[in-house]
Amino acid sequence: MPLLTPEHYPNIEVFILRYFDTLYHRIKPNSWLVFDNFQDAPQDSVFWQILAAAVEKLPAHIRLD
């Protein structure tokens, strides 16, 4: 998996998309991806933008329940 290092900070959106693209290609059938306590993230947190981008890029073979 790609590692988030300081040189990625200026283009964090690109890093996030590549990260989830890599994850989606590596994830095995019947796997679970859990965002534990995500509801505790502040409403103005960048986390929500990251989560939205990750969901938007879900490939057809991965279900969101």
PQR file with spaces between the fields and no chain letter, atoms N, CA, C, O and H, PARSE charges and radii, in Angstrom:
ATOM       1  N    MET     1       0.835   -1.172    0.000 -0.4000 1.5000
ATOM       2  CA   MET     1       0.000    0.000    0.000 -0.0000 2.0000
ATOM       3  C    MET     1       0.887    1.245    0.000  0.5500 1.7000
ATOM       4  O    MET     1       1.951    1.254    0.619 -0.5500 1.4000
ATOM       5  N    PRO     2       0.448    2.288   -0.692 -0.5600 1.5000
ATOM       6  CA   PRO     2       1.209    3.533   -0.691  0.2800 2.0000
ATOM       7  C    PRO     2       1.295    4.120    0.716  0.5500 1.7000
ATOM       8  O    PRO     2       0.334    4.057    1.483 -0.5500 1.4000
ATOM       9  N    LEU     3       2.427    4.677    1.039 -0.4000 1.5000
ATOM      10  CA   LEU     3       2.616    5.318    2.337 -0.0000 2.0000
ATOM      11  C    LEU     3       2.459    6.827    2.194  0.5500 1.7000
ATOM      12  O    LEU     3       2.980    7.431    1.256 -0.5500 1.4000
ATOM      13  H    LEU     3       3.207    4.728    0.416  0.4000 1.0000
ATOM      14  N    LEU     4       1.742    7.422    3.125 -0.4000 1.5000
ATOM      15  CA   LEU     4       1.584    8.871    3.127 -0.0000 2.0000
ATOM      16  C    LEU     4       2.824    9.494    3.751  0.5500 1.7000
ATOM      17  O    LEU     4       3.079    9.349    4.947 -0.5500 1.4000
ATOM      18  H    LEU     4       1.318    6.932    3.887  0.4000 1.0000
ATOM      19  N    THR     5       3.574   10.180    2.930 -0.4000 1.5000
ATOM      20  CA   THR     5       4.786   10.858    3.373 -0.0000 2.0000
ATOM      21  C    THR     5       4.659   12.350    3.037  0.5500 1.7000
ATOM      22  O    THR     5       3.815   12.726    2.224 -0.5500 1.4000
ATOM      23  H    THR     5       3.367   10.297    1.959  0.4000 1.0000
ATOM      24  N    PRO     6       5.480   13.194    3.649 -0.5600 1.5000
ATOM      25  CA   PRO     6       5.326   14.647    3.482  0.2800 2.0000
ATOM      26  C    PRO     6       5.290   15.132    2.029  0.5500 1.7000
ATOM      27  O    PRO     6       4.623   16.124    1.731 -0.5500 1.4000
ATOM      28  N    GLU     7       5.979   14.464    1.141 -0.4000 1.5000
ATOM      29  CA   GLU     7       5.960   14.952   -0.248 -0.0000 2.0000
ATOM      30  C    GLU     7       4.587   14.796   -0.901  0.5500 1.7000
ATOM      31  O    GLU     7       4.325   15.418   -1.931 -0.5500 1.4000
ATOM      32  H    GLU     7       6.520   13.658    1.383  0.4000 1.0000
ATOM      33  N    HIS     8       3.713   13.981   -0.325 -0.4000 1.5000
ATOM      34  CA   HIS     8       2.356   13.815   -0.856 -0.0000 2.0000
ATOM      35  C    HIS     8       1.392   14.895   -0.373  0.5500 1.7000
ATOM      36  O    HIS     8       0.327   15.073   -0.964 -0.5500 1.4000
ATOM      37  H    HIS     8       3.926   13.476    0.511  0.4000 1.0000
ATOM      38  N    TYR     9       1.740   15.612    0.677 -0.4000 1.5000
ATOM      39  CA   TYR     9       0.817   16.578    1.284 -0.0000 2.0000
ATOM      40  C    TYR     9       0.268   17.610    0.302  0.5500 1.7000
ATOM      41  O    TYR     9      -0.929   17.895    0.339 -0.5500 1.4000
ATOM      42  H    TYR     9       2.606   15.468    1.157  0.4000 1.0000
ATOM      43  N    PRO    10       1.103   18.184   -0.583 -0.5600 1.5000
ATOM      44  CA   PRO    10       0.558   19.192   -1.499  0.2800 2.0000
ATOM      45  C    PRO    10      -0.503   18.637   -2.456  0.5500 1.7000
ATOM      46  O    PRO    10      -1.369   19.382   -2.915 -0.5500 1.4000
ATOM      47  N    ASN    11      -0.444   17.351   -2.756 -0.4000 1.5000
ATOM      48  CA   ASN    11      -1.400   16.716   -3.668 -0.0000 2.0000
ATOM      49  C    ASN    11      -2.107   15.566   -2.966  0.5500 1.7000
ATOM      50  O    ASN    11      -2.182   14.455   -3.491 -0.5500 1.4000
ATOM      51  H    ASN    11       0.259   16.746   -2.383  0.4000 1.0000
ATOM      52  N    ILE    12      -2.622   15.842   -1.780 -0.4000 1.5000
ATOM      53  CA   ILE    12      -3.217   14.791   -0.958 -0.0000 2.0000
ATOM      54  C    ILE    12      -4.391   14.107   -1.660  0.5500 1.7000
ATOM      55  O    ILE    12      -4.612   12.912   -1.466 -0.5500 1.4000
ATOM      56  H    ILE    12      -2.561   16.744   -1.354  0.4000 1.0000
ATOM      57  N    GLU    13      -5.142   14.850   -2.470 -0.4000 1.5000
ATOM      58  CA   GLU    13      -6.283   14.255   -3.167 -0.0000 2.0000
ATOM      59  C    GLU    13      -5.825   13.152   -4.114  0.5500 1.7000
ATOM      60  O    GLU    13      -6.453   12.096   -4.198 -0.5500 1.4000
ATOM      61  H    GLU    13      -4.962   15.821   -2.627  0.4000 1.0000
ATOM      62  N    VAL    14      -4.736   13.400   -4.820 -0.4000 1.5000
ATOM      63  CA   VAL    14      -4.190   12.399   -5.739 -0.0000 2.0000
ATOM      64  C    VAL    14      -3.727   11.178   -4.955  0.5500 1.7000
ATOM      65  O    VAL    14      -3.975   10.044   -5.363 -0.5500 1.4000
ATOM      66  H    VAL    14      -4.226   14.258   -4.752  0.4000 1.0000
ATOM      67  N    PHE    15      -3.060   11.409   -3.840 -0.4000 1.5000
ATOM      68  CA   PHE    15      -2.614   10.293   -3.007 -0.0000 2.0000
ATOM      69  C    PHE    15      -3.798    9.449   -2.548  0.5500 1.7000
ATOM      70  O    PHE    15      -3.753    8.222   -2.625 -0.5500 1.4000
ATOM      71  H    PHE    15      -2.858   12.331   -3.509  0.4000 1.0000
ATOM      72  N    ILE    16      -4.847   10.098   -2.075 -0.4000 1.5000
ATOM      73  CA   ILE    16      -6.021    9.380   -1.572 -0.0000 2.0000
ATOM      74  C    ILE    16      -6.635    8.517   -2.667  0.5500 1.7000
ATOM      75  O    ILE    16      -6.967    7.357   -2.424 -0.5500 1.4000
ATOM      76  H    ILE    16      -4.883   11.095   -2.013  0.4000 1.0000
ATOM      77  N    LEU    17      -6.789    9.060   -3.850 -0.4000 1.5000
ATOM      78  CA   LEU    17      -7.373    8.288   -4.953 -0.0000 2.0000
ATOM      79  C    LEU    17      -6.495    7.095   -5.309  0.5500 1.7000
ATOM      80  O    LEU    17      -7.008    6.004   -5.554 -0.5500 1.4000
ATOM      81  H    LEU    17      -6.519   10.002   -4.047  0.4000 1.0000
ATOM      82  N    ARG    18      -5.193    7.286   -5.341 -0.4000 1.5000
ATOM      83  CA   ARG    18      -4.279    6.169   -5.629 -0.0000 2.0000
ATOM      84  C    ARG    18      -4.315    5.131   -4.516  0.5500 1.7000
ATOM      85  O    ARG    18      -4.267    3.928   -4.775 -0.5500 1.4000
ATOM      86  H    ARG    18      -4.776    8.173   -5.143  0.4000 1.0000
ATOM      87  N    TYR    19      -4.400    5.602   -3.278 -0.4000 1.5000
ATOM      88  CA   TYR    19      -4.445    4.687   -2.137 -0.0000 2.0000
ATOM      89  C    TYR    19      -5.656    3.766   -2.241  0.5500 1.7000
ATOM      90  O    TYR    19      -5.525    2.546   -2.131 -0.5500 1.4000
ATOM      91  H    TYR    19      -4.439    6.579   -3.067  0.4000 1.0000
ATOM      92  N    PHE    20      -6.830    4.348   -2.453 -0.4000 1.5000
ATOM      93  CA   PHE    20      -8.029    3.524   -2.521 -0.0000 2.0000
ATOM      94  C    PHE    20      -8.064    2.676   -3.783  0.5500 1.7000
ATOM      95  O    PHE    20      -8.593    1.565   -3.758 -0.5500 1.4000
ATOM      96  H    PHE    20      -6.936    5.339   -2.542  0.4000 1.0000
ATOM      97  N    ASP    21      -7.521    3.168   -4.874 -0.4000 1.5000
ATOM      98  CA   ASP    21      -7.433    2.348   -6.081 -0.0000 2.0000
ATOM      99  C    ASP    21      -6.589    1.106   -5.807  0.5500 1.7000
ATOM     100  O    ASP    21      -6.966    0.000   -6.196 -0.5500 1.4000
ATOM     101  H    ASP    21      -7.092    4.071   -4.894  0.4000 1.0000
ATOM     102  N    THR    22      -5.459    1.282   -5.146 -0.4000 1.5000
ATOM     103  CA   THR    22      -4.605    0.148   -4.780 -0.0000 2.0000
ATOM     104  C    THR    22      -5.331   -0.789   -3.833  0.5500 1.7000
ATOM     105  O    THR    22      -5.295   -2.006   -4.013 -0.5500 1.4000
ATOM     106  H    THR    22      -5.153    2.180   -4.831  0.4000 1.0000
ATOM     107  N    LEU    23      -5.987   -0.233   -2.830 -0.4000 1.5000
ATOM     108  CA   LEU    23      -6.732   -1.052   -1.873 -0.0000 2.0000
ATOM     109  C    LEU    23      -7.807   -1.866   -2.575  0.5500 1.7000
ATOM     110  O    LEU    23      -7.942   -3.063   -2.321 -0.5500 1.4000
ATOM     111  H    LEU    23      -6.015    0.756   -2.684  0.4000 1.0000
ATOM     112  N    TYR    24      -8.561   -1.242   -3.440 -0.4000 1.5000
ATOM     113  CA   TYR    24      -9.658   -1.936   -4.125 -0.0000 2.0000
ATOM     114  C    TYR    24      -9.154   -3.056   -5.023  0.5500 1.7000
ATOM     115  O    TYR    24      -9.850   -4.053   -5.217 -0.5500 1.4000
ATOM     116  H    TYR    24      -8.452   -0.270   -3.646  0.4000 1.0000
ATOM     117  N    HIS    25      -7.964   -2.907   -5.568 -0.4000 1.5000
ATOM     118  CA   HIS    25      -7.407   -3.977   -6.395 -0.0000 2.0000
ATOM     119  C    HIS    25      -6.828   -5.114   -5.562  0.5500 1.7000
ATOM     120  O    HIS    25      -6.693   -6.233   -6.055 -0.5500 1.4000
ATOM     121  H    HIS    25      -7.398   -2.097   -5.411  0.4000 1.0000
ATOM     122  N    ARG    26      -6.487   -4.842   -4.312 -0.4000 1.5000
ATOM     123  CA   ARG    26      -5.887   -5.862   -3.449 -0.0000 2.0000
ATOM     124  C    ARG    26      -6.900   -6.577   -2.564  0.5500 1.7000
ATOM     125  O    ARG    26      -6.647   -7.690   -2.104 -0.5500 1.4000
ATOM     126  H    ARG    26      -6.597   -3.932   -3.912  0.4000 1.0000
ATOM     127  N    ILE    27      -8.025   -5.954   -2.329 -0.4000 1.5000
ATOM     128  CA   ILE    27      -8.992   -6.515   -1.391 -0.0000 2.0000
ATOM     129  C    ILE    27      -9.573   -7.812   -1.956  0.5500 1.7000
ATOM     130  O    ILE    27      -9.919   -7.901   -3.134 -0.5500 1.4000
ATOM     131  H    ILE    27      -8.230   -5.050   -2.702  0.4000 1.0000
ATOM     132  N    LYS    28      -9.666   -8.792   -1.098 -0.4000 1.5000
ATOM     133  CA   LYS    28     -10.153  -10.106   -1.516 -0.0000 2.0000
ATOM     134  C    LYS    28     -11.663  -10.184   -1.348  0.5500 1.7000
ATOM     135  O    LYS    28     -12.236   -9.461   -0.533 -0.5500 1.4000
ATOM     136  H    LYS    28      -9.385   -8.719   -0.141  0.4000 1.0000
ATOM     137  N    PRO    29     -12.314  -11.060   -2.119 -0.5600 1.5000
ATOM     138  CA   PRO    29     -13.765  -11.228   -1.975  0.2800 2.0000
ATOM     139  C    PRO    29     -14.138  -11.540   -0.526  0.5500 1.7000
ATOM     140  O    PRO    29     -13.404  -12.215    0.195 -0.5500 1.4000
ATOM     141  N    ASN    30     -15.274  -11.040   -0.134 -0.4000 1.5000
ATOM     142  CA   ASN    30     -15.831  -11.241    1.208 -0.0000 2.0000
ATOM     143  C    ASN    30     -15.017  -10.577    2.310  0.5500 1.7000
ATOM     144  O    ASN    30     -15.148  -10.940    3.479 -0.5500 1.4000
ATOM     145  H    ASN    30     -15.870  -10.491   -0.720  0.4000 1.0000
ATOM     146  N    SER    31     -14.177   -9.609    1.951 -0.4000 1.5000
ATOM     147  CA   SER    31     -13.429   -8.849    2.951 -0.0000 2.0000
ATOM     148  C    SER    31     -14.299   -7.717    3.490  0.5500 1.7000
ATOM     149  O    SER    31     -15.278   -7.302    2.871 -0.5500 1.4000
ATOM     150  H    SER    31     -14.071   -9.314    1.002  0.4000 1.0000
ATOM     151  N    TRP    32     -13.911   -7.244    4.644 -0.4000 1.5000
ATOM     152  CA   TRP    32     -14.593   -6.112    5.264 -0.0000 2.0000
ATOM     153  C    TRP    32     -13.604   -4.970    5.425  0.5500 1.7000
ATOM     154  O    TRP    32     -12.434   -5.183    5.743 -0.5500 1.4000
ATOM     155  H    TRP    32     -13.115   -7.581    5.147  0.4000 1.0000
ATOM     156  N    LEU    33     -14.081   -3.777    5.204 -0.4000 1.5000
ATOM     157  CA   LEU    33     -13.309   -2.570    5.461 -0.0000 2.0000
ATOM     158  C    LEU    33     -14.094   -1.782    6.505  0.5500 1.7000
ATOM     159  O    LEU    33     -15.201   -1.318    6.233 -0.5500 1.4000
ATOM     160  H    LEU    33     -15.031   -3.604    4.945  0.4000 1.0000
ATOM     161  N    VAL    34     -13.529   -1.634    7.683 -0.4000 1.5000
ATOM     162  CA   VAL    34     -14.244   -1.025    8.809 -0.0000 2.0000
ATOM     163  C    VAL    34     -13.608    0.313    9.170  0.5500 1.7000
ATOM     164  O    VAL    34     -12.399    0.403    9.380 -0.5500 1.4000
ATOM     165  H    VAL    34     -12.630   -2.011    7.904  0.4000 1.0000
ATOM     166  N    PHE    35     -14.427    1.333    9.238 -0.4000 1.5000
ATOM     167  CA   PHE    35     -14.003    2.641    9.726 -0.0000 2.0000
ATOM     168  C    PHE    35     -14.574    2.779   11.132  0.5500 1.7000
ATOM     169  O    PHE    35     -15.659    3.326   11.328 -0.5500 1.4000
ATOM     170  H    PHE    35     -15.410    1.260    9.067  0.4000 1.0000
ATOM     171  N    ASP    36     -13.832    2.279   12.093 -0.4000 1.5000
ATOM     172  CA   ASP    36     -14.293    2.253   13.475 -0.0000 2.0000
ATOM     173  C    ASP    36     -14.374    3.666   14.048  0.5500 1.7000
ATOM     174  O    ASP    36     -13.440    4.457   13.916 -0.5500 1.4000
ATOM     175  H    ASP    36     -12.951    1.835   11.934  0.4000 1.0000
ATOM     176  N    ASN    37     -15.482    3.961   14.671 -0.4000 1.5000
ATOM     177  CA   ASN    37     -15.728    5.253   15.324 -0.0000 2.0000
ATOM     178  C    ASN    37     -15.706    6.438   14.358  0.5500 1.7000
ATOM     179  O    ASN    37     -15.447    7.569   14.769 -0.5500 1.4000
ATOM     180  H    ASN    37     -16.241    3.318   14.778  0.4000 1.0000
ATOM     181  N    PHE    38     -15.974    6.185   13.087 -0.4000 1.5000
ATOM     182  CA   PHE    38     -15.947    7.279   12.119 -0.0000 2.0000
ATOM     183  C    PHE    38     -16.967    8.362   12.466  0.5500 1.7000
ATOM     184  O    PHE    38     -16.785    9.526   12.110 -0.5500 1.4000
ATOM     185  H    PHE    38     -16.185    5.266   12.753  0.4000 1.0000
ATOM     186  N    GLN    39     -18.023    7.985   13.151 -0.4000 1.5000
ATOM     187  CA   GLN    39     -19.055    8.955   13.521 -0.0000 2.0000
ATOM     188  C    GLN    39     -18.520   10.019   14.486  0.5500 1.7000
ATOM     189  O    GLN    39     -19.140   11.066   14.669 -0.5500 1.4000
ATOM     190  H    GLN    39     -18.171    7.040   13.440  0.4000 1.0000
ATOM     191  N    ASP    40     -17.380    9.743   15.092 -0.4000 1.5000
ATOM     192  CA   ASP    40     -16.787   10.707   16.019 -0.0000 2.0000
ATOM     193  C    ASP    40     -15.943   11.775   15.317  0.5500 1.7000
ATOM     194  O    ASP    40     -15.504   12.733   15.954 -0.5500 1.4000
ATOM     195  H    ASP    40     -16.877    8.892   14.943  0.4000 1.0000
ATOM     196  N    ALA    41     -15.719   11.618   14.029 -0.4000 1.5000
ATOM     197  CA   ALA    41     -14.934   12.618   13.289 -0.0000 2.0000
ATOM     198  C    ALA    41     -15.728   13.924   13.233  0.5500 1.7000
ATOM     199  O    ALA    41     -16.922   13.903   12.936 -0.5500 1.4000
ATOM     200  H    ALA    41     -16.076   10.840   13.512  0.4000 1.0000
ATOM     201  N    PRO    42     -15.091   15.044   13.509 -0.5600 1.5000
ATOM     202  CA   PRO    42     -15.797   16.330   13.452  0.2800 2.0000
ATOM     203  C    PRO    42     -16.393   16.570   12.062  0.5500 1.7000
ATOM     204  O    PRO    42     -15.822   16.152   11.055 -0.5500 1.4000
ATOM     205  N    GLN    43     -17.520   17.232   12.019 -0.4000 1.5000
ATOM     206  CA   GLN    43     -18.208   17.494   10.752 -0.0000 2.0000
ATOM     207  C    GLN    43     -17.338   18.248    9.756  0.5500 1.7000
ATOM     208  O    GLN    43     -17.495   18.073    8.548 -0.5500 1.4000
ATOM     209  H    GLN    43     -17.983   17.572   12.837  0.4000 1.0000
ATOM     210  N    ASP    44     -16.430   19.078   10.236 -0.4000 1.5000
ATOM     211  CA   ASP    44     -15.578   19.857    9.335 -0.0000 2.0000
ATOM     212  C    ASP    44     -14.242   19.170    9.048  0.5500 1.7000
ATOM     213  O    ASP    44     -13.329   19.779    8.490 -0.5500 1.4000
ATOM     214  H    ASP    44     -16.302   19.221   11.218  0.4000 1.0000
ATOM     215  N    SER    45     -14.139   17.908    9.431 -0.4000 1.5000
ATOM     216  CA   SER    45     -12.907   17.146    9.222 -0.0000 2.0000
ATOM     217  C    SER    45     -12.747   16.762    7.754  0.5500 1.7000
ATOM     218  O    SER    45     -13.728   16.505    7.057 -0.5500 1.4000
ATOM     219  H    SER    45     -14.880   17.413    9.884  0.4000 1.0000
ATOM     220  N    VAL    46     -11.505   16.728    7.298 -0.4000 1.5000
ATOM     221  CA   VAL    46     -11.202   16.287    5.936 -0.0000 2.0000
ATOM     222  C    VAL    46     -11.550   14.805    5.753  0.5500 1.7000
ATOM     223  O    VAL    46     -11.670   14.326    4.626 -0.5500 1.4000
ATOM     224  H    VAL    46     -10.708   16.937    7.864  0.4000 1.0000
ATOM     225  N    PHE    47     -11.710   14.095    6.853 -0.4000 1.5000
ATOM     226  CA   PHE    47     -12.070   12.677    6.790 -0.0000 2.0000
ATOM     227  C    PHE    47     -13.303   12.453    5.928  0.5500 1.7000
ATOM     228  O    PHE    47     -13.349   11.494    5.158 -0.5500 1.4000
ATOM     229  H    PHE    47     -11.613   14.484    7.769  0.4000 1.0000
ATOM     230  N    TRP    48     -14.305   13.321    6.044 -0.4000 1.5000
ATOM     231  CA   TRP    48     -15.553   13.138    5.301 -0.0000 2.0000
ATOM     232  C    TRP    48     -15.327   13.285    3.798  0.5500 1.7000
ATOM     233  O    TRP    48     -15.973   12.597    3.007 -0.5500 1.4000
ATOM     234  H    TRP    48     -14.268   14.100    6.669  0.4000 1.0000
ATOM     235  N    GLN    49     -14.424   14.168    3.398 -0.4000 1.5000
ATOM     236  CA   GLN    49     -14.086   14.309    1.978 -0.0000 2.0000
ATOM     237  C    GLN    49     -13.364   13.059    1.483  0.5500 1.7000
ATOM     238  O    GLN    49     -13.600   12.591    0.369 -0.5500 1.4000
ATOM     239  H    GLN    49     -13.899   14.726    4.040  0.4000 1.0000
ATOM     240  N    ILE    50     -12.489   12.531    2.320 -0.4000 1.5000
ATOM     241  CA   ILE    50     -11.760   11.314    1.964 -0.0000 2.0000
ATOM     242  C    ILE    50     -12.728   10.152    1.820  0.5500 1.7000
ATOM     243  O    ILE    50     -12.652    9.391    0.855 -0.5500 1.4000
ATOM     244  H    ILE    50     -12.297   12.911    3.225  0.4000 1.0000
ATOM     245  N    LEU    51     -13.635   10.013    2.771 -0.4000 1.5000
ATOM     246  CA   LEU    51     -14.607    8.926    2.721 -0.0000 2.0000
ATOM     247  C    LEU    51     -15.504    9.048    1.492  0.5500 1.7000
ATOM     248  O    LEU    51     -15.793    8.047    0.837 -0.5500 1.4000
ATOM     249  H    LEU    51     -13.697   10.631    3.555  0.4000 1.0000
ATOM     250  N    ALA    52     -15.941   10.251    1.179 -0.4000 1.5000
ATOM     251  CA   ALA    52     -16.778   10.462   -0.003 -0.0000 2.0000
ATOM     252  C    ALA    52     -16.033   10.079   -1.278  0.5500 1.7000
ATOM     253  O    ALA    52     -16.605    9.439   -2.161 -0.5500 1.4000
ATOM     254  H    ALA    52     -15.706   11.064    1.711  0.4000 1.0000
ATOM     255  N    ALA    53     -14.766   10.464   -1.380 -0.4000 1.5000
ATOM     256  CA   ALA    53     -13.964   10.109   -2.557 -0.0000 2.0000
ATOM     257  C    ALA    53     -13.776    8.605   -2.647  0.5500 1.7000
ATOM     258  O    ALA    53     -13.824    8.038   -3.738 -0.5500 1.4000
ATOM     259  H    ALA    53     -14.302   10.983   -0.663  0.4000 1.0000
ATOM     260  N    ALA    54     -13.563    7.954   -1.515 -0.4000 1.5000
ATOM     261  CA   ALA    54     -13.377    6.499   -1.497 -0.0000 2.0000
ATOM     262  C    ALA    54     -14.640    5.784   -1.951  0.5500 1.7000
ATOM     263  O    ALA    54     -14.571    4.822   -2.715 -0.5500 1.4000
ATOM     264  H    ALA    54     -13.524    8.414   -0.628  0.4000 1.0000
ATOM     265  N    VAL    55     -15.779    6.245   -1.490 -0.4000 1.5000
ATOM     266  CA   VAL    55     -17.053    5.625   -1.870 -0.0000 2.0000
ATOM     267  C    VAL    55     -17.338    5.867   -3.347  0.5500 1.7000
ATOM     268  O    VAL    55     -17.818    4.973   -4.044 -0.5500 1.4000
ATOM     269  H    VAL    55     -15.835    7.027   -0.869  0.4000 1.0000
ATOM     270  N    GLU    56     -17.045    7.059   -3.818 -0.4000 1.5000
ATOM     271  CA   GLU    56     -17.290    7.396   -5.222 -0.0000 2.0000
ATOM     272  C    GLU    56     -16.495    6.499   -6.169  0.5500 1.7000
ATOM     273  O    GLU    56     -16.948    6.206   -7.275 -0.5500 1.4000
ATOM     274  H    GLU    56     -16.655    7.785   -3.251  0.4000 1.0000
ATOM     275  N    LYS    57     -15.327    6.069   -5.743 -0.4000 1.5000
ATOM     276  CA   LYS    57     -14.448    5.266   -6.594 -0.0000 2.0000
ATOM     277  C    LYS    57     -14.627    3.755   -6.406  0.5500 1.7000
ATOM     278  O    LYS    57     -13.863    2.971   -6.970 -0.5500 1.4000
ATOM     279  H    LYS    57     -14.959    6.306   -4.844  0.4000 1.0000
ATOM     280  N    LEU    58     -15.621    3.342   -5.626 -0.4000 1.5000
ATOM     281  CA   LEU    58     -15.827    1.906   -5.420 -0.0000 2.0000
ATOM     282  C    LEU    58     -16.047    1.195   -6.750  0.5500 1.7000
ATOM     283  O    LEU    58     -16.907    1.608   -7.528 -0.5500 1.4000
ATOM     284  H    LEU    58     -16.241    3.979   -5.169  0.4000 1.0000
ATOM     285  N    PRO    59     -15.294    0.143   -7.028 -0.5600 1.5000
ATOM     286  CA   PRO    59     -15.539   -0.633   -8.241  0.2800 2.0000
ATOM     287  C    PRO    59     -16.805   -1.479   -8.082  0.5500 1.7000
ATOM     288  O    PRO    59     -17.281   -1.696   -6.967 -0.5500 1.4000
ATOM     289  N    ALA    60     -17.331   -1.943   -9.183 -0.4000 1.5000
ATOM     290  CA   ALA    60     -18.596   -2.687   -9.180 -0.0000 2.0000
ATOM     291  C    ALA    60     -18.536   -3.964   -8.353  0.5500 1.7000
ATOM     292  O    ALA    60     -19.560   -4.394   -7.823 -0.5500 1.4000
ATOM     293  H    ALA    60     -16.944   -1.767  -10.088  0.4000 1.0000
ATOM     294  N    HIS    61     -17.367   -4.583   -8.227 -0.4000 1.5000
ATOM     295  CA   HIS    61     -17.278   -5.860   -7.512 -0.0000 2.0000
ATOM     296  C    HIS    61     -17.221   -5.703   -5.994  0.5500 1.7000
ATOM     297  O    HIS    61     -17.162   -6.698   -5.271 -0.5500 1.4000
ATOM     298  H    HIS    61     -16.534   -4.234   -8.658  0.4000 1.0000
ATOM     299  N    ILE    62     -17.240   -4.466   -5.507 -0.4000 1.5000
ATOM     300  CA   ILE    62     -17.212   -4.225   -4.061 -0.0000 2.0000
ATOM     301  C    ILE    62     -18.541   -3.601   -3.654  0.5500 1.7000
ATOM     302  O    ILE    62     -18.988   -2.609   -4.230 -0.5500 1.4000
ATOM     303  H    ILE    62     -17.289   -3.658   -6.094  0.4000 1.0000
ATOM     304  N    ARG    63     -19.156   -4.210   -2.649 -0.4000 1.5000
ATOM     305  CA   ARG    63     -20.450   -3.745   -2.152 -0.0000 2.0000
ATOM     306  C    ARG    63     -20.273   -2.804   -0.978  0.5500 1.7000
ATOM     307  O    ARG    63     -19.339   -2.936   -0.187 -0.5500 1.4000
ATOM     308  H    ARG    63     -18.792   -5.015   -2.182  0.4000 1.0000
ATOM     309  N    LEU    64     -21.177   -1.865   -0.881 -0.4000 1.5000
ATOM     310  CA   LEU    64     -21.222   -0.968    0.266 -0.0000 2.0000
ATOM     311  C    LEU    64     -22.517   -1.257    1.006  0.5500 1.7000
ATOM     312  O    LEU    64     -23.608   -1.033    0.482 -0.5500 1.4000
ATOM     313  H    LEU    64     -21.935   -1.758   -1.523  0.4000 1.0000
ATOM     314  N    ASP    65     -22.387   -1.753    2.222 -0.4000 1.5000
ATOM     315  CA   ASP    65     -23.576   -2.087    3.032 -0.0000 2.0000
ATOM     316  C    ASP    65     -23.693   -1.156    4.203  0.5500 1.7000
ATOM     317  O    ASP    65     -24.626   -1.277    4.997 -0.5500 1.4000
ATOM     318  H    ASP    65     -21.500   -1.935    2.648  0.4000 1.0000
